[in-house]
């Protein structure tokens, strides 16, 4: 039996059978139904946003809740949910979150030119849903990180096709819902796309200002939420944060030193992302790896920073697996994700309040893996995906510096 790279990749990009699709539907459906059974409002995090919208509809300020950390535009976006009965939300929200993750995976595959009906498309999504714990956490919480998990690969897909302004608008719409993708603005700066950058800034700015004028406390985000985010002193939230600035003080490191370490790691990651952009290479890999480096750098220093934030970058990197030289072909990529296996039991880290240490390991190891990959010297030679080779395209040359482990 042949086990060369090309043979394995070729098998992965062939069309999946209905049996694989049935397994995927079972995994995704069971996760959504389980969430509907154990929650009464579709998830704790989504409930915070919906409760803020209900407060606004009742004449109050959404920012009376210190855990509502979104722009004013998110209040209006959540208003339709506030009008729905809980019996509808408890099923609608996990289905919508799962749908965002599925569509985001599909956009990531299209970015790399991987057939969406391939075995890799089905097996990769099944592995994420069943073998990556943050996937289940995100569905159960109903967190709006799911919108960022869809918007980032969609924006990169548009940028890869030369539609940079549309990509900026997509990123701006995602930031208006949740400001998680704001660091990707640096990618537009690296690419010298001022119109796209303007779209990213203007969409959330305009929608937030207009929405704020409809709130009884128009400056609530600035006067209440922003100081809360800068302090990061919520005792409950801190137990689940994965950034070094939150984890290191729990190990006895002074807060100032922990923040300094986190900032240094962030700056290093951004520098490596810039080097990756300057190195060039195939546009899909260039876009995905630069964006992933920027987002992971932000997660290292941001407060809060949770495990489900990884759903923004991990599918994007995993989708490039069929390509030579991809980050997902390095052993450290898989070692960094190992603590997130749902069945893995680590001594002393099983309590929910201690899982932040596992999440911190994944974040740090994955950020270091991507930074090292982004900063390595050399230039790419064009690699052709296996699907194109099978259709009779020219054979691809290996990428210089590709990891031989896979």
GROMACS .gro file of N, CA and C in nm, residues 20 111 250 263 270 392:
model
   18
   20UNK      N    1  -2.011   0.884   0.541
   20UNK     CA    2  -1.938   0.987   0.614
   20UNK      C    3  -2.026   1.107   0.645
  111UNK      N    4  -1.121   2.863   0.036
  111UNK     CA    5  -1.002   2.948   0.031
  111UNK      C    6  -0.883   2.870  -0.022
  250UNK      N    7  -0.211   3.342   3.875
  250UNK     CA    8  -0.261   3.230   3.953
  250UNK      C    9  -0.148   3.135   3.994
  263UNK      N   10   0.234   4.098   2.681
  263UNK     CA   11   0.255   4.201   2.579
  263UNK      C   12   0.375   4.168   2.492
  270UNK      N   13   0.298   3.937   1.641
  270UNK     CA   14   0.263   4.030   1.533
  270UNK      C   15   0.382   4.049   1.439
  392UNK      N   16  -0.534   1.700  -1.381
  392UNK     CA   17  -0.439   1.713  -1.492
  392UNK      C   18  -0.356   1.839  -1.487
   0.00000   0.00000   0.00000
